Amino acid sequence: MKAKTKLWFTEDGKTVMGAGRAELLKAIEEERSLRKACKKLGISYKHAWMMLKKMNEALGEPAIVTVRGGKDQGTFLTDLGRKLLAEYETGKQLINETIGDETAWENVSFKLSARNQLPGKVLEVEKNGLVCKITIEMEPSVITSVVTEEAVEKLDIKPGDRIYAVIKSTEVMVAKAVSEKGQTKTDSKEMDHSD
C-alpha cells in the first residue's frame, strides 16, 4: 500500500492553488506565454483564464501579468505568482518527504476510527513557507503532521507543548489544550491528505 496526498492553499475558504493551478503557473513561467502554456498542458485557453481569474479573486491581486507589443511581450508571473509557486513546490516536497519517511510511520499500531484525539508532545516544528511539519511524540511512537503555518501560529504550537493529534480518515489535524478544564481549540485550515 502507498500513501498519496493532495495539497492546496486556501484564503478565506477559497482555493488559491492546487496541482492544476500550480502546473499552469509553472508552464507560464517556462513558456512566457499563456497560449504556449495551454498547449503544453493540453488545456483550453478559456479554461486557463478561468483558473487564473479564480486564483486572482482569491488572492486579491494578480499572480500573472501580460505585456502586449514589443520584443518583451508575453505572459509572466508577478512576484506574488513566483512566491506562491515556490511555496507550493516546497510544501509538496515537504509532504512527499514526510510520507516517504518510514520513521514517521514506525510503531504506529493504533486502531483508528473516523475521529480519534491522541495526546502527544510536540518535539519539533519545522516551518517551511506556508506549511509546517510538526513532529509529535506519542509513546511509544512519533508521528508527523503537515499543517499550514497559519494553523501553527493561531494555535501557538511550539516544541514542548502538549497537544492532541486529531486523526480523521483523510487527515491529521492538531489541537491544543487552552485551559485546565480540558477544552481544546482546533484549526480547520489543515492540509488535506485525502486521496
Short mmCIF file of C-alpha atoms in Angstrom, two decimals:
data_model
loop_
_atom_site.label_atom_id
_atom_site.label_comp_id
_atom_site.label_asym_id
_atom_site.label_seq_id
_atom_site.Cartn_x
_atom_site.Cartn_y
_atom_site.Cartn_z
CA MET A 1 0.00 0.00 0.00
CA LYS A 2 1.25 3.50 -0.83
CA ALA A 3 0.12 6.79 0.73
CA LYS A 4 -0.93 9.63 -1.59
CA THR A 5 -1.65 13.26 -0.81
CA LYS A 6 -3.14 16.33 -2.41
CA LEU A 7 -2.02 19.81 -1.47
CA TRP A 8 -3.83 23.07 -1.98
CA PHE A 9 -3.71 26.55 -0.49
CA THR A 10 -6.87 28.41 0.54
CA GLU A 11 -7.63 32.00 1.51
CA ASP A 12 -10.87 32.80 3.36
CA GLY A 13 -12.33 29.46 2.27
CA LYS A 14 -11.49 29.96 -1.42
CA THR A 15 -8.99 27.70 -3.16
CA VAL A 16 -5.97 29.70 -4.28
CA MET A 17 -3.67 26.98 -5.54
CA GLY A 18 -3.88 23.28 -6.20
CA ALA A 19 -1.97 20.96 -8.52
CA GLY A 20 -3.69 22.24 -11.69
CA ARG A 21 -3.08 25.91 -10.99
CA ALA A 22 0.50 25.19 -9.91
CA GLU A 23 1.13 23.36 -13.20
CA LEU A 24 -0.35 26.29 -15.12
CA LEU A 25 1.85 28.85 -13.34
CA LYS A 26 4.91 26.67 -13.87
CA ALA A 27 4.14 26.33 -17.59
CA ILE A 28 3.60 30.10 -17.91
CA GLU A 29 6.94 30.72 -16.18
CA GLU A 30 8.68 28.31 -18.59
CA GLU A 31 6.91 29.34 -21.81
CA ARG A 32 6.42 33.08 -21.11
CA SER A 33 3.13 32.74 -22.96
CA LEU A 34 -0.34 31.68 -21.82
CA ARG A 35 -1.17 30.17 -25.24
CA LYS A 36 2.02 28.10 -25.25
CA ALA A 37 1.42 27.06 -21.63
CA CYS A 38 -2.10 25.89 -22.54
CA LYS A 39 -0.77 23.91 -25.49
CA LYS A 40 1.92 22.33 -23.30
CA LEU A 41 -0.65 21.28 -20.69
CA GLY A 42 -3.34 20.29 -23.19
CA ILE A 43 -5.97 22.65 -21.77
CA SER A 44 -8.10 25.30 -23.43
CA TYR A 45 -7.19 28.98 -23.28
CA LYS A 46 -10.62 29.75 -21.79
CA HIS A 47 -10.17 27.14 -19.04
CA ALA A 48 -6.74 28.56 -18.18
CA TRP A 49 -8.13 32.10 -17.94
CA MET A 50 -10.92 30.91 -15.64
CA MET A 51 -8.36 29.20 -13.39
CA LEU A 52 -6.26 32.37 -13.26
CA LYS A 53 -9.32 34.57 -12.67
CA LYS A 54 -10.42 32.46 -9.69
CA MET A 55 -6.87 32.48 -8.31
CA ASN A 56 -6.59 36.27 -8.63
CA GLU A 57 -10.00 36.75 -6.97
CA ALA A 58 -8.97 34.56 -4.02
CA LEU A 59 -5.63 36.38 -3.70
CA GLY A 60 -6.99 39.88 -4.20
CA GLU A 61 -4.14 40.65 -6.61
CA PRO A 62 -2.80 39.14 -9.85
CA ALA A 63 -0.46 36.16 -10.00
CA ILE A 64 0.40 36.91 -13.65
CA VAL A 65 0.84 39.96 -15.86
CA THR A 66 0.50 40.17 -19.64
CA VAL A 67 2.72 42.55 -21.62
CA ARG A 68 1.43 43.31 -25.12
CA GLY A 69 3.57 44.53 -28.03
CA GLY A 70 7.30 44.94 -28.38
CA LYS A 71 10.08 42.42 -28.02
CA ASP A 72 9.33 41.83 -24.31
CA GLN A 73 5.71 40.82 -24.83
CA GLY A 74 4.27 37.75 -23.19
CA THR A 75 2.68 36.49 -20.01
CA PHE A 76 4.78 36.46 -16.86
CA LEU A 77 4.38 35.60 -13.19
CA THR A 78 4.24 38.52 -10.80
CA ASP A 79 6.39 38.44 -7.67
CA LEU A 80 3.33 37.07 -5.86
CA GLY A 81 2.86 34.38 -8.52
CA ARG A 82 6.50 33.27 -8.26
CA LYS A 83 6.35 33.24 -4.45
CA LEU A 84 3.10 31.26 -4.47
CA LEU A 85 4.50 28.70 -6.91
CA ALA A 86 7.71 28.34 -4.87
CA GLU A 87 5.71 27.89 -1.64
CA TYR A 88 3.52 25.27 -3.32
CA GLU A 89 6.53 23.32 -4.64
CA THR A 90 8.19 23.49 -1.21
CA GLY A 91 5.03 22.29 0.51
CA LYS A 92 4.62 19.45 -1.96
CA GLN A 93 8.24 18.39 -1.45
CA LEU A 94 7.87 18.54 2.34
CA ILE A 95 4.74 16.39 2.26
CA ASN A 96 6.37 13.86 -0.08
CA GLU A 97 9.41 13.66 2.20
CA THR A 98 7.18 13.17 5.24
CA ILE A 99 5.15 10.43 3.59
CA GLY A 100 8.30 8.78 2.29
CA ASP A 101 9.97 8.95 5.72
CA GLU A 102 9.50 5.47 7.12
CA THR A 103 10.49 6.62 10.61
CA ALA A 104 7.39 8.86 10.62
CA TRP A 105 5.24 5.72 10.36
CA GLU A 106 7.25 3.40 12.65
CA ASN A 107 5.45 1.67 15.52
CA VAL A 108 2.08 3.18 14.63
CA SER A 109 -0.29 0.39 15.55
CA PHE A 110 -3.31 2.34 16.79
CA LYS A 111 -6.76 1.16 15.79
CA LEU A 112 -8.31 4.19 14.14
CA SER A 113 -11.94 5.16 13.77
CA ALA A 114 -13.30 8.13 11.82
CA ARG A 115 -12.12 10.54 14.56
CA ASN A 116 -9.53 9.99 17.27
CA GLN A 117 -7.86 12.50 19.57
CA LEU A 118 -4.47 11.19 20.63
CA PRO A 119 -2.49 13.16 23.23
CA GLY A 120 1.13 13.89 22.48
CA LYS A 121 4.04 16.25 22.97
CA VAL A 122 5.50 18.47 20.23
CA LEU A 123 9.11 17.54 19.57
CA GLU A 124 9.76 19.86 16.64
CA VAL A 125 8.01 22.47 14.49
CA GLU A 126 9.70 22.88 11.11
CA LYS A 127 8.41 25.96 9.30
CA ASN A 128 8.82 25.94 5.55
CA GLY A 129 6.96 28.83 3.95
CA LEU A 130 3.20 28.40 4.09
CA VAL A 131 3.36 24.89 5.56
CA CYS A 132 4.78 23.44 8.76
CA LYS A 133 5.86 19.93 9.66
CA ILE A 134 5.01 19.08 13.29
CA THR A 135 6.74 16.08 14.88
CA ILE A 136 4.62 14.71 17.74
CA GLU A 137 5.74 12.16 20.34
CA MET A 138 3.01 9.70 21.32
CA GLU A 139 4.51 6.95 23.42
CA PRO A 140 5.74 4.60 22.06
CA SER A 141 5.54 6.27 18.64
CA VAL A 142 6.40 9.50 16.89
CA ILE A 143 4.12 10.86 14.16
CA THR A 144 4.39 13.79 11.77
CA SER A 145 1.62 16.16 10.72
CA VAL A 146 1.83 18.74 7.93
CA VAL A 147 -0.39 21.78 8.54
CA THR A 148 -0.50 25.39 7.44
CA GLU A 149 1.80 27.95 9.06
CA GLU A 150 -1.37 29.91 9.88
CA ALA A 151 -2.67 26.97 11.95
CA VAL A 152 0.61 26.72 13.88
CA GLU A 153 0.56 30.46 14.62
CA LYS A 154 -3.14 30.52 15.52
CA LEU A 155 -2.70 27.63 17.98
CA ASP A 156 0.72 28.95 19.10
CA ILE A 157 2.30 25.50 18.74
CA LYS A 158 5.92 25.16 19.82
CA PRO A 159 8.27 22.37 20.96
CA GLY A 160 7.33 21.01 24.39
CA ASP A 161 3.60 21.82 24.03
CA ARG A 162 1.08 19.13 24.95
CA ILE A 163 -1.29 18.75 22.01
CA TYR A 164 -3.77 16.32 20.51
CA ALA A 165 -3.36 14.72 17.10
CA VAL A 166 -6.90 14.67 15.76
CA ILE A 167 -6.93 11.86 13.24
CA LYS A 168 -9.69 11.51 10.68
CA SER A 169 -9.81 9.00 7.88
CA THR A 170 -8.46 11.62 5.45
CA GLU A 171 -6.18 13.84 7.54
CA VAL A 172 -4.28 14.51 10.75
CA MET A 173 -5.08 17.80 12.50
CA VAL A 174 -3.68 19.19 15.73
CA ALA A 175 -5.46 20.65 18.77
CA LYS A 176 -4.01 22.40 21.82
CA ALA A 177 -5.49 22.42 25.33
CA VAL A 178 -6.28 26.00 26.35
CA SER A 179 -7.49 25.55 29.93
CA GLU A 180 -7.38 23.27 32.94
CA LYS A 181 -10.89 22.06 32.07
CA GLY A 182 -9.54 20.26 29.02
CA GLN A 183 -11.22 22.45 26.45
CA THR A 184 -9.40 22.37 23.15
CA LYS A 185 -9.23 24.59 20.14
CA THR A 186 -8.51 23.30 16.67
CA ASP A 187 -7.74 24.96 13.38
CA SER A 188 -9.74 23.88 10.37
CA LYS A 189 -7.22 25.13 7.78
CA GLU A 190 -5.16 21.98 7.91
CA MET A 191 -3.70 20.41 4.78
CA ASP A 192 -5.88 17.64 3.39
CA HIS A 193 -4.17 14.31 2.94
CA SER A 194 -7.07 12.62 1.16
CA ASP A 195 -6.68 10.61 -1.98
#
